[in-house]
Tab-separated table of C-alpha atoms in Angstrom:
chain	number	residue	atom	x	y	z
A	1	MET	CA	-7.623	-20.523	-9.676
A	2	SER	CA	-9.819	-18.184	-11.659
A	3	PRO	CA	-11.147	-19.165	-15.090
A	4	THR	CA	-9.148	-18.041	-18.098
A	5	ASN	CA	-10.240	-15.047	-20.033
A	6	GLY	CA	-9.497	-16.783	-23.291
A	7	ARG	CA	-12.205	-17.834	-25.698
A	8	THR	CA	-13.938	-21.028	-24.441
A	9	LEU	CA	-16.081	-23.469	-26.344
A	10	VAL	CA	-18.813	-25.217	-24.480
A	11	TYR	CA	-19.414	-28.444	-26.386
A	12	GLY	CA	-22.715	-30.235	-25.688
A	13	LEU	CA	-25.870	-28.350	-24.948
A	14	GLY	CA	-27.420	-30.471	-22.222
A	15	GLU	CA	-28.008	-29.359	-18.614
A	16	SER	CA	-24.312	-29.274	-17.702
A	17	GLY	CA	-23.470	-27.404	-20.903
A	18	ILE	CA	-26.038	-24.670	-20.322
A	19	SER	CA	-24.849	-24.377	-16.770
A	20	SER	CA	-21.215	-23.929	-17.955
A	21	ILE	CA	-22.319	-21.266	-20.433
A	22	ARG	CA	-23.938	-19.239	-17.702
A	23	ALA	CA	-20.972	-19.537	-15.436
A	24	LEU	CA	-18.620	-18.428	-18.165
A	25	GLN	CA	-20.754	-15.496	-19.102
A	26	ALA	CA	-20.990	-14.429	-15.488
A	27	ALA	CA	-17.222	-14.521	-15.320
A	28	GLY	CA	-16.930	-12.303	-18.411
A	29	VAL	CA	-15.303	-15.063	-20.571
A	30	GLU	CA	-15.861	-14.971	-24.295
A	31	THR	CA	-17.963	-18.057	-24.884
A	32	LEU	CA	-18.959	-20.157	-27.870
A	33	ALA	CA	-21.380	-22.996	-27.843
A	34	ALA	CA	-21.766	-26.013	-30.104
A	35	ASP	CA	-23.294	-29.502	-30.305
A	36	SER	CA	-22.613	-32.326	-32.707
A	37	GLN	CA	-26.336	-32.978	-33.045
A	38	ASP	CA	-28.968	-30.859	-34.761
A	39	ASP	CA	-32.602	-31.421	-33.925
A	40	GLU	CA	-35.622	-29.416	-32.990
A	41	SER	CA	-35.055	-29.509	-29.244
A	42	LEU	CA	-31.465	-28.235	-29.636
A	43	ARG	CA	-32.674	-25.478	-31.970
A	44	ARG	CA	-34.923	-24.285	-29.213
A	45	VAL	CA	-32.039	-24.288	-26.726
A	46	ALA	CA	-29.811	-22.428	-29.212
A	47	ALA	CA	-32.564	-19.828	-29.841
A	48	GLY	CA	-32.501	-19.013	-26.126
A	49	LEU	CA	-28.796	-18.164	-26.125
A	50	ASP	CA	-27.681	-14.601	-26.867
A	51	PHE	CA	-24.547	-15.537	-28.791
A	52	ALA	CA	-23.565	-17.686	-31.806
A	53	THR	CA	-24.253	-21.370	-31.393
A	54	THR	CA	-23.236	-24.110	-33.914
A	55	LEU	CA	-25.315	-27.197	-34.268
A	56	GLY	CA	-24.230	-30.229	-36.240
A	57	ALA	CA	-20.692	-29.035	-35.352
A	58	GLY	CA	-17.429	-30.438	-36.632
A	59	PRO	CA	-13.717	-29.572	-35.858
A	60	GLU	CA	-14.146	-26.155	-37.522
A	61	VAL	CA	-15.737	-24.834	-34.317
A	62	LEU	CA	-12.303	-25.008	-32.694
A	63	GLU	CA	-11.003	-22.068	-34.692
A	64	GLY	CA	-9.640	-19.459	-32.313
A	65	VAL	CA	-10.680	-21.516	-29.257
A	66	GLU	CA	-8.316	-21.648	-26.295
A	67	ARG	CA	-10.061	-24.445	-24.401
A	68	VAL	CA	-13.170	-26.693	-24.424
A	69	VAL	CA	-15.607	-27.407	-21.631
A	70	VAL	CA	-17.350	-30.636	-22.574
A	71	SER	CA	-20.654	-32.166	-21.453
A	72	PRO	CA	-20.408	-35.693	-20.028
A	73	GLY	CA	-22.539	-37.228	-22.717
A	74	VAL	CA	-19.977	-36.474	-25.409
A	75	ARG	CA	-17.653	-39.453	-26.057
A	76	PRO	CA	-13.888	-38.935	-26.365
A	77	SER	CA	-14.099	-40.442	-29.833
A	78	ASP	CA	-16.105	-37.421	-31.000
A	79	ALA	CA	-14.489	-35.667	-34.005
A	80	VAL	CA	-14.327	-32.266	-32.246
A	81	LEU	CA	-12.632	-33.727	-29.138
A	82	ARG	CA	-10.225	-35.733	-31.250
A	83	ALA	CA	-9.274	-32.628	-33.132
A	84	ALA	CA	-8.821	-30.689	-29.920
A	85	GLY	CA	-6.374	-33.241	-28.754
A	86	GLU	CA	-4.420	-33.144	-31.964
A	87	ARG	CA	-4.308	-29.331	-31.795
A	88	GLY	CA	-3.282	-29.165	-28.175
A	89	VAL	CA	-6.500	-27.405	-27.069
A	90	PRO	CA	-7.140	-28.268	-23.450
A	91	VAL	CA	-10.471	-30.110	-22.730
A	92	LEU	CA	-12.139	-29.900	-19.321
A	93	SER	CA	-15.250	-31.674	-18.074
A	94	GLU	CA	-18.033	-29.560	-16.618
A	95	VAL	CA	-17.021	-30.747	-13.132
A	96	ALA	CA	-13.370	-29.773	-13.728
A	97	PHE	CA	-14.525	-26.281	-14.715
A	98	GLY	CA	-16.775	-26.122	-11.696
A	99	LEU	CA	-13.919	-27.012	-9.336
A	100	GLU	CA	-11.768	-24.361	-11.053
A	101	LEU	CA	-14.495	-21.786	-10.262
A	102	LEU	CA	-14.501	-22.856	-6.601
A	103	GLY	CA	-10.850	-22.252	-5.980
A	104	GLY	CA	-9.013	-24.132	-3.212
A	105	ASP	CA	-11.007	-23.180	-0.064
A	106	VAL	CA	-13.790	-25.740	-0.257
A	107	ARG	CA	-13.617	-29.101	1.473
A	108	VAL	CA	-14.711	-31.843	-0.925
A	109	SER	CA	-15.753	-35.464	-0.451
A	110	ALA	CA	-15.872	-37.063	-3.883
A	111	VAL	CA	-17.549	-40.398	-4.674
A	112	THR	CA	-17.280	-42.576	-7.744
A	113	GLY	CA	-17.950	-46.225	-8.630
A	114	THR	CA	-19.861	-48.267	-11.069
A	115	ASN	CA	-22.660	-48.758	-8.549
A	116	GLY	CA	-23.787	-47.019	-5.376
A	117	LYS	CA	-22.281	-43.574	-5.861
A	118	THR	CA	-25.556	-41.676	-5.824
A	119	THR	CA	-26.568	-43.475	-2.635
A	120	VAL	CA	-23.234	-42.809	-0.902
A	121	ALA	CA	-23.189	-39.151	-1.833
A	122	ASP	CA	-26.758	-38.692	-0.606
A	123	MET	CA	-25.984	-40.523	2.714
A	124	THR	CA	-22.841	-38.369	3.188
A	125	ALA	CA	-24.805	-35.118	2.767
A	126	GLY	CA	-27.479	-36.416	5.221
A	127	MET	CA	-24.775	-37.070	7.848
A	128	LEU	CA	-23.290	-33.620	7.410
A	129	ASP	CA	-26.864	-32.156	7.677
A	130	ALA	CA	-27.329	-34.053	10.935
A	131	ALA	CA	-24.109	-32.579	12.175
A	132	GLY	CA	-25.238	-29.069	11.372
A	133	LEU	CA	-22.419	-28.619	8.840
A	134	PRO	CA	-23.399	-26.575	5.759
A	135	ASN	CA	-22.799	-28.531	2.549
A	136	VAL	CA	-23.911	-28.787	-1.043
A	137	LEU	CA	-24.596	-32.001	-2.955
A	138	ALA	CA	-23.732	-31.779	-6.692
A	139	GLY	CA	-22.453	-33.708	-9.645
A	140	ASN	CA	-23.578	-36.642	-11.721
A	141	SER	CA	-27.104	-37.368	-10.521
A	142	TRP	CA	-27.561	-34.039	-8.831
A	143	ARG	CA	-27.174	-30.325	-9.819
A	144	ALA	CA	-24.415	-29.318	-12.205
A	145	LEU	CA	-21.510	-28.079	-10.105
A	146	THR	CA	-21.035	-24.978	-12.360
A	147	GLY	CA	-24.651	-24.008	-11.514
A	148	CYS	CA	-24.125	-23.842	-7.745
A	149	ALA	CA	-20.557	-22.727	-7.324
A	150	ASP	CA	-21.508	-19.631	-5.322
A	151	GLU	CA	-23.577	-21.715	-2.997
A	152	VAL	CA	-20.763	-24.212	-2.587
A	153	ARG	CA	-18.277	-21.509	-1.673
A	154	GLU	CA	-20.587	-20.130	0.941
A	155	ALA	CA	-21.203	-23.574	2.469
A	156	GLY	CA	-17.532	-24.539	2.427
A	157	ARG	CA	-18.202	-28.259	1.988
A	158	LEU	CA	-19.100	-30.159	-1.221
A	159	VAL	CA	-20.306	-33.689	-1.583
A	160	LEU	CA	-19.500	-34.447	-5.209
A	161	GLU	CA	-20.780	-37.513	-7.194
A	162	VAL	CA	-18.453	-38.023	-10.160
A	163	SER	CA	-18.958	-40.402	-13.091
A	164	SER	CA	-16.203	-41.843	-15.258
A	165	PHE	CA	-17.357	-39.385	-17.989
A	166	GLN	CA	-16.689	-36.475	-15.703
A	167	LEU	CA	-13.354	-37.919	-14.493
A	168	HIS	CA	-12.020	-38.487	-17.952
A	169	TYR	CA	-11.363	-34.772	-18.436
A	170	LEU	CA	-10.578	-33.943	-14.757
A	171	PRO	CA	-6.822	-33.730	-14.159
A	172	GLU	CA	-5.411	-33.947	-10.614
A	173	PRO	CA	-8.503	-32.922	-8.605
A	174	GLY	CA	-6.843	-33.346	-5.182
A	175	PHE	CA	-10.001	-34.185	-3.229
A	176	GLU	CA	-9.807	-34.095	0.626
A	177	ALA	CA	-11.850	-37.338	0.666
A	178	ALA	CA	-12.085	-39.625	-2.378
A	179	ALA	CA	-14.096	-42.862	-2.559
A	180	LEU	CA	-13.925	-45.532	-5.245
A	181	LEU	CA	-16.763	-47.861	-4.305
A	182	ASN	CA	-16.272	-50.517	-6.978
A	183	VAL	CA	-15.347	-50.893	-10.676
A	184	ARG	CA	-17.252	-53.350	-12.928
A	185	PRO	CA	-17.450	-53.385	-16.777
A	186	ASP	CA	-19.845	-50.640	-17.780
A	187	HIS	CA	-20.219	-47.746	-20.253
A	188	LEU	CA	-17.996	-49.584	-22.764
A	189	ASN	CA	-19.956	-47.912	-25.540
A	190	TRP	CA	-18.465	-44.573	-24.295
A	191	HIS	CA	-14.974	-45.594	-23.208
A	192	ALA	CA	-12.454	-47.020	-25.670
A	193	SER	CA	-11.784	-49.994	-23.366
A	194	PHE	CA	-12.264	-51.316	-19.873
A	195	ASP	CA	-8.730	-50.317	-19.097
A	196	GLU	CA	-9.604	-46.702	-20.003
A	197	TYR	CA	-12.651	-46.882	-17.803
A	198	VAL	CA	-10.542	-48.079	-14.894
A	199	ARG	CA	-7.948	-45.324	-15.427
A	200	ASP	CA	-10.706	-42.731	-15.413
A	201	LYS	CA	-12.195	-44.123	-12.182
A	202	LEU	CA	-8.799	-44.021	-10.510
A	203	THR	CA	-8.496	-40.330	-11.379
A	204	VAL	CA	-10.628	-39.650	-8.289
A	205	PHE	CA	-7.418	-40.207	-6.206
A	206	ALA	CA	-5.160	-38.026	-8.399
A	207	GLY	CA	-3.579	-35.071	-6.691
A	208	GLN	CA	-4.351	-36.145	-3.153
A	209	LYS	CA	-1.962	-35.299	-0.327
A	210	ALA	CA	-0.805	-37.406	2.563
A	211	SER	CA	-3.310	-35.646	4.793
A	212	ASP	CA	-6.303	-36.520	2.569
A	213	LEU	CA	-8.428	-39.666	2.732
A	214	ALA	CA	-8.745	-42.434	0.082
A	215	LEU	CA	-11.459	-45.045	0.445
A	216	VAL	CA	-11.554	-48.359	-1.396
A	217	SER	CA	-13.603	-51.506	-0.913
A	218	ALA	CA	-12.161	-54.738	0.477
A	219	THR	CA	-14.227	-56.664	-2.144
A	220	ASP	CA	-13.176	-54.550	-5.183
A	221	GLU	CA	-10.151	-55.854	-7.110
A	222	VAL	CA	-9.456	-52.496	-8.839
A	223	GLY	CA	-9.568	-50.471	-5.605
A	224	ARG	CA	-7.468	-52.947	-3.645
A	225	GLY	CA	-4.930	-52.995	-6.510
A	226	ALA	CA	-4.561	-49.263	-6.427
A	227	VAL	CA	-3.695	-49.053	-2.707
A	228	PRO	CA	0.068	-49.317	-2.964
A	229	GLY	CA	0.138	-46.252	-5.289
A	230	LEU	CA	-2.094	-44.012	-3.246
A	231	ARG	CA	-0.500	-41.103	-1.415
A	232	ALA	CA	-3.454	-40.289	0.871
A	233	ARG	CA	-4.215	-42.074	4.137
A	234	THR	CA	-6.056	-45.144	2.798
A	235	VAL	CA	-8.948	-46.988	4.427
A	236	VAL	CA	-10.033	-50.336	2.981
A	237	VAL	CA	-13.766	-50.398	3.738
A	238	GLY	CA	-14.830	-53.845	4.983
A	239	GLU	CA	-11.758	-54.723	7.009
A	240	GLY	CA	-9.674	-53.359	9.916
A	241	GLU	CA	-11.401	-50.655	11.864
A	242	THR	CA	-14.164	-49.892	9.280
A	243	LEU	CA	-16.471	-52.800	8.634
A	244	VAL	CA	-19.587	-54.661	9.503
A	245	THR	CA	-18.858	-57.002	12.381
A	246	GLY	CA	-19.982	-60.609	12.555
A	247	GLY	CA	-22.576	-59.468	15.020
A	248	GLY	CA	-24.101	-57.009	12.474
A	249	GLU	CA	-22.605	-53.729	13.895
A	250	LEU	CA	-21.323	-51.017	11.626
A	251	VAL	CA	-17.968	-49.772	12.807
A	252	VAL	CA	-16.084	-46.754	11.429
A	253	ARG	CA	-12.525	-45.925	12.551
A	254	GLY	CA	-12.957	-48.372	15.417
A	255	GLU	CA	-16.144	-46.698	16.743
A	256	ARG	CA	-19.441	-48.615	16.797
A	257	ILE	CA	-22.139	-46.629	15.079
A	258	VAL	CA	-25.344	-48.623	14.667
A	259	ARG	CA	-26.674	-52.177	14.342
A	260	ALA	CA	-27.658	-53.166	10.793
A	261	GLU	CA	-31.016	-54.362	12.041
A	262	GLU	CA	-31.801	-50.729	13.293
A	263	LEU	CA	-31.379	-49.260	9.826
A	264	PRO	CA	-34.371	-48.430	7.538
A	265	PHE	CA	-32.576	-50.144	4.579
A	266	GLY	CA	-30.927	-53.439	3.965
A	267	GLY	CA	-28.697	-55.449	1.682
A	268	PRO	CA	-24.959	-55.954	2.089
A	269	HIS	CA	-24.238	-53.391	-0.637
A	270	ASN	CA	-26.131	-50.704	1.222
A	271	LEU	CA	-24.292	-51.491	4.494
A	272	GLU	CA	-20.993	-51.036	2.655
A	273	ASN	CA	-22.396	-47.807	1.094
A	274	ALA	CA	-23.121	-46.628	4.640
A	275	LEU	CA	-19.527	-47.275	5.731
A	276	PHE	CA	-18.151	-45.342	2.782
A	277	ALA	CA	-20.481	-42.400	3.474
A	278	ALA	CA	-19.701	-42.392	7.195
A	279	SER	CA	-15.977	-42.326	6.479
A	280	GLY	CA	-16.287	-39.383	4.099
A	281	ALA	CA	-18.594	-37.478	6.441
A	282	VAL	CA	-16.266	-37.904	9.417
A	283	LYS	CA	-13.338	-36.623	7.264
A	284	LEU	CA	-15.358	-33.471	6.599
A	285	GLY	CA	-16.076	-32.919	10.288
A	286	ALA	CA	-19.186	-34.925	11.186
A	287	GLY	CA	-19.183	-36.629	14.618
A	288	ILE	CA	-20.168	-40.310	15.175
A	289	GLU	CA	-23.536	-39.383	16.696
A	290	ALA	CA	-24.411	-37.330	13.633
A	291	VAL	CA	-23.397	-40.190	11.380
A	292	ARG	CA	-25.660	-42.468	13.333
A	293	GLU	CA	-28.555	-39.981	13.138
A	294	GLY	CA	-28.062	-39.550	9.355
A	295	LEU	CA	-28.063	-43.285	8.752
A	296	LEU	CA	-31.266	-43.866	10.863
A	297	ALA	CA	-33.074	-41.094	8.981
A	298	TYR	CA	-31.901	-42.232	5.498
A	299	GLY	CA	-34.467	-43.495	3.043
A	300	PRO	CA	-33.329	-45.179	-0.190
A	301	LYS	CA	-34.102	-43.113	-3.286
A	302	PRO	CA	-36.764	-44.225	-5.939
A	303	HIS	CA	-35.787	-46.950	-8.368
A	304	ARG	CA	-33.198	-48.499	-6.103
A	305	ILE	CA	-34.548	-51.784	-4.737
A	306	GLN	CA	-37.828	-49.934	-3.940
A	307	VAL	CA	-40.974	-51.920	-3.053
A	308	VAL	CA	-43.744	-50.456	-5.239
A	309	GLU	CA	-46.563	-52.954	-4.787
A	310	ARG	CA	-47.695	-55.870	-2.641
A	311	SER	CA	-50.634	-57.844	-3.892
A	312	SER	CA	-51.761	-61.455	-3.855
A	313	GLY	CA	-48.730	-62.224	-1.734
A	314	ILE	CA	-46.343	-60.997	-4.412
A	315	THR	CA	-43.810	-58.208	-3.777
A	316	TRP	CA	-42.996	-55.948	-6.695
A	317	VAL	CA	-39.616	-54.272	-6.569
A	318	ASP	CA	-38.355	-51.464	-8.742
A	319	ASP	CA	-34.577	-51.502	-9.193
A	320	SER	CA	-34.563	-49.701	-12.503
A	321	LYS	CA	-31.384	-47.858	-11.496
A	322	ALA	CA	-29.537	-51.213	-11.851
A	323	THR	CA	-28.048	-50.660	-15.290
A	324	ASN	CA	-25.147	-53.076	-15.160
A	325	PRO	CA	-24.694	-56.741	-14.088
A	326	ALA	CA	-23.048	-55.964	-10.778
A	327	ALA	CA	-26.089	-54.017	-9.657
A	328	VAL	CA	-28.228	-57.056	-10.559
A	329	VAL	CA	-26.118	-59.203	-8.330
A	330	ALA	CA	-26.566	-56.712	-5.471
A	331	ALA	CA	-30.260	-56.837	-5.870
A	332	LEU	CA	-30.449	-60.612	-5.999
A	333	LEU	CA	-28.333	-60.781	-2.780
A	334	SER	CA	-30.883	-58.528	-1.104
A	335	PHE	CA	-33.512	-61.175	-1.664
A	336	ARG	CA	-31.507	-64.257	-0.850
A	337	GLY	CA	-33.906	-66.876	0.487
A	338	ARG	CA	-36.866	-65.600	-1.548
A	339	SER	CA	-38.116	-66.831	-4.827
A	340	VAL	CA	-37.580	-64.202	-7.485
A	341	VAL	CA	-39.040	-63.481	-10.911
A	342	LEU	CA	-36.290	-61.384	-12.479
A	343	ILE	CA	-36.912	-58.939	-15.331
A	344	LEU	CA	-33.699	-58.225	-17.316
A	345	GLY	CA	-32.905	-56.230	-20.428
A	346	GLY	CA	-33.043	-52.795	-21.989
A	347	SER	CA	-30.835	-50.936	-24.418
A	348	GLU	CA	-27.919	-52.934	-25.701
A	349	LYS	CA	-24.422	-52.255	-24.328
A	350	LYS	CA	-22.942	-55.690	-25.111
A	351	THR	CA	-22.188	-56.224	-21.384
A	352	ASP	CA	-21.089	-59.592	-20.176
A	353	PHE	CA	-23.636	-61.004	-17.641
A	354	ALA	CA	-21.478	-63.964	-16.522
A	355	GLU	CA	-21.161	-62.545	-12.972
A	356	VAL	CA	-24.950	-62.848	-12.592
A	357	GLU	CA	-24.994	-66.592	-13.243
A	358	PRO	CA	-24.008	-67.794	-9.749
A	359	TYR	CA	-26.955	-65.835	-8.217
A	360	LEU	CA	-29.730	-67.161	-10.482
A	361	GLY	CA	-30.423	-70.163	-8.345
A	362	GLY	CA	-33.096	-68.355	-6.301
A	363	CYS	CA	-34.937	-67.234	-9.519
A	364	ARG	CA	-38.141	-68.958	-10.338
A	365	ALA	CA	-37.969	-67.355	-13.703
A	366	VAL	CA	-36.109	-64.679	-15.729
A	367	VAL	CA	-37.955	-62.520	-18.247
A	368	CYS	CA	-35.737	-60.890	-20.899
A	369	CYS	CA	-36.959	-57.838	-22.747
A	370	GLY	CA	-35.948	-54.836	-24.774
A	371	GLU	CA	-33.222	-54.437	-27.309
A	372	SER	CA	-30.838	-56.644	-25.386
A	373	GLY	CA	-33.513	-59.234	-24.653
A	374	PRO	CA	-32.753	-61.768	-27.418
A	375	ARG	CA	-29.028	-61.834	-26.529
A	376	LEU	CA	-29.732	-62.284	-22.788
A	377	PHE	CA	-32.298	-65.035	-23.623
A	378	ARG	CA	-29.682	-66.856	-25.713
A	379	TRP	CA	-27.140	-66.476	-22.866
A	380	LEU	CA	-29.611	-68.054	-20.396
A	381	GLU	CA	-30.233	-70.943	-22.794
A	382	GLY	CA	-26.485	-71.460	-23.062
A	383	ILE	CA	-26.003	-71.735	-19.333
A	384	GLY	CA	-28.827	-74.252	-18.961
A	385	PHE	CA	-31.442	-71.767	-17.658
A	386	GLY	CA	-33.543	-71.766	-20.827
A	387	GLU	CA	-36.526	-73.645	-19.339
A	388	ARG	CA	-36.978	-70.916	-16.787
A	389	ALA	CA	-36.394	-68.042	-19.286
A	390	THR	CA	-39.054	-66.080	-21.234
A	391	LEU	CA	-38.434	-63.537	-24.021
A	392	ALA	CA	-40.726	-60.498	-24.234
A	393	ASP	CA	-40.644	-57.577	-26.599
A	394	GLU	CA	-41.170	-54.625	-24.250
A	395	LEU	CA	-41.482	-53.880	-20.526
A	396	GLY	CA	-45.231	-54.144	-20.610
A	397	ASP	CA	-44.993	-57.638	-22.082
A	398	ALA	CA	-42.371	-58.559	-19.561
A	399	VAL	CA	-44.647	-57.496	-16.661
A	400	LYS	CA	-47.466	-59.618	-18.146
A	401	ALA	CA	-45.180	-62.636	-18.276
A	402	ALA	CA	-44.033	-61.970	-14.692
A	403	LYS	CA	-47.614	-61.784	-13.458
A	404	ALA	CA	-48.350	-65.083	-15.172
A	405	THR	CA	-45.339	-66.753	-13.584
A	406	ALA	CA	-45.110	-65.391	-10.031
A	407	ARG	CA	-46.575	-67.163	-7.081
A	408	SER	CA	-47.618	-66.029	-3.628
A	409	GLY	CA	-44.438	-65.282	-1.551
A	410	ASP	CA	-42.413	-64.387	-4.691
A	411	VAL	CA	-40.572	-61.194	-5.485
A	412	VAL	CA	-40.959	-59.683	-9.027
A	413	LEU	CA	-37.744	-57.760	-9.416
A	414	LEU	CA	-37.106	-55.247	-12.170
A	415	SER	CA	-33.274	-55.170	-12.064
A	416	PRO	CA	-32.591	-54.890	-15.789
A	417	GLY	CA	-28.790	-54.637	-15.809
A	418	CYS	CA	-29.071	-52.412	-18.947
A	419	ALA	CA	-29.777	-48.778	-19.735
A	420	SER	CA	-33.310	-47.819	-20.703
A	421	PHE	CA	-32.929	-45.764	-23.816
A	422	ASP	CA	-34.441	-48.343	-26.218
A	423	GLU	CA	-37.910	-47.634	-24.781
A	424	PHE	CA	-37.677	-44.859	-22.206
A	425	SER	CA	-36.072	-41.421	-21.620
A	426	GLY	CA	-34.165	-42.807	-18.675
A	427	TYR	CA	-34.231	-45.311	-15.760
A	428	ALA	CA	-36.690	-43.192	-13.776
A	429	GLU	CA	-39.385	-43.309	-16.439
A	430	ARG	CA	-38.836	-47.019	-16.822
A	431	GLY	CA	-39.282	-47.540	-13.119
A	432	ASP	CA	-42.377	-45.415	-12.974
A	433	VAL	CA	-43.973	-47.381	-15.771
A	434	PHE	CA	-42.997	-50.668	-14.081
A	435	ALA	CA	-44.642	-49.498	-10.838
A	436	ARG	CA	-47.829	-48.390	-12.604
A	437	LEU	CA	-48.036	-51.732	-14.503
A	438	ALA	CA	-47.508	-53.648	-11.251
A	439	ARG	CA	-50.401	-51.868	-9.628
A	440	VAL	CA	-53.027	-52.416	-12.294
A	441	GLY	CA	-54.947	-55.581	-13.005
A	442	SER	CA	-53.837	-55.744	-16.622
A	443	VAL	CA	-51.220	-54.109	-18.829
């Protein structure tokens, strides 16, 4: 399908918005640009565009517009998007527009989930590389799809990481391989409800044919519940012919790939991630030997259970990417049998941390910090963990408290379970600061 020649509004001037603008202009489509915000950085962006741009925009920007391409950071409750819905103006996510640019000749393995999607997408691309199969990795944590459409068409294979934000305005994608890793309460400050969040995640399977592949987890209630309604061939990862055996071997489609102890990463969540990635890579043409080679060469990305310092017998671990409670659980499971000083907290999303409670037994202490710190501290008091809980203002104070508490043999684990925007520009900056503070004698 080629993009419409009708006037298109790009709404949201972040990275994906600018990428969409360039793609539309290259296609000769009349393009408008707008953002609901108006600040100095956006004014600089607008000054670099060679057509009219509206900042501080309201519904008036829809006048004469035939469709809207929206950036993932814009919530559906935004006034312009609500008005578009009322007026019947189609709204597409940047990823939806990127897929439209590609047409139907590219093989796509799409990955979504509350946790693990970046890792699975990265693993999948590594396996395809090991097989010598050209591919492009794009989407949520990677390049904007609209910015690399020509490269994707040339490669013929796309590994696409998609968030719930991108799926919200992505009708019937029809992916050859689609993986839903897990669904846990998250981003409820963006979505109207958890039910909406679930519906958006399940969109990854929309439009699939019987010859396509759908992947869900044996441990995920949402994924398992969706199986009866899926049209594609469905694999439940963690049972049947795709699982980790009792002897610690990873098996995909009945073929043994590698022993867990051989891998350069650990944790039950990462073994499951590897099974998802292997299944998607095989669907796109990778052989079992290439899957094994890709896994043996894989190194976890920064800020994902990454050891950043060892000193005085204490191991300091940066898991800043853990921005919801389920990710905290995964991190604590990775250190089962070790005494942990856990640092929790960040920007407030009002997320329920009840699922973390059963895994706190191995924690020597929990330090709560940031905007959500007081609420988390009260929660810990309420479940009888108050004597081992400390409240700190900022991350630097939390690291000081952790240093004062940790003993030789302990793990100090930054797995905050919250976003970082109360103090930092993103989880990467938070992790970098944590690593620096861990390495110095004082904060």
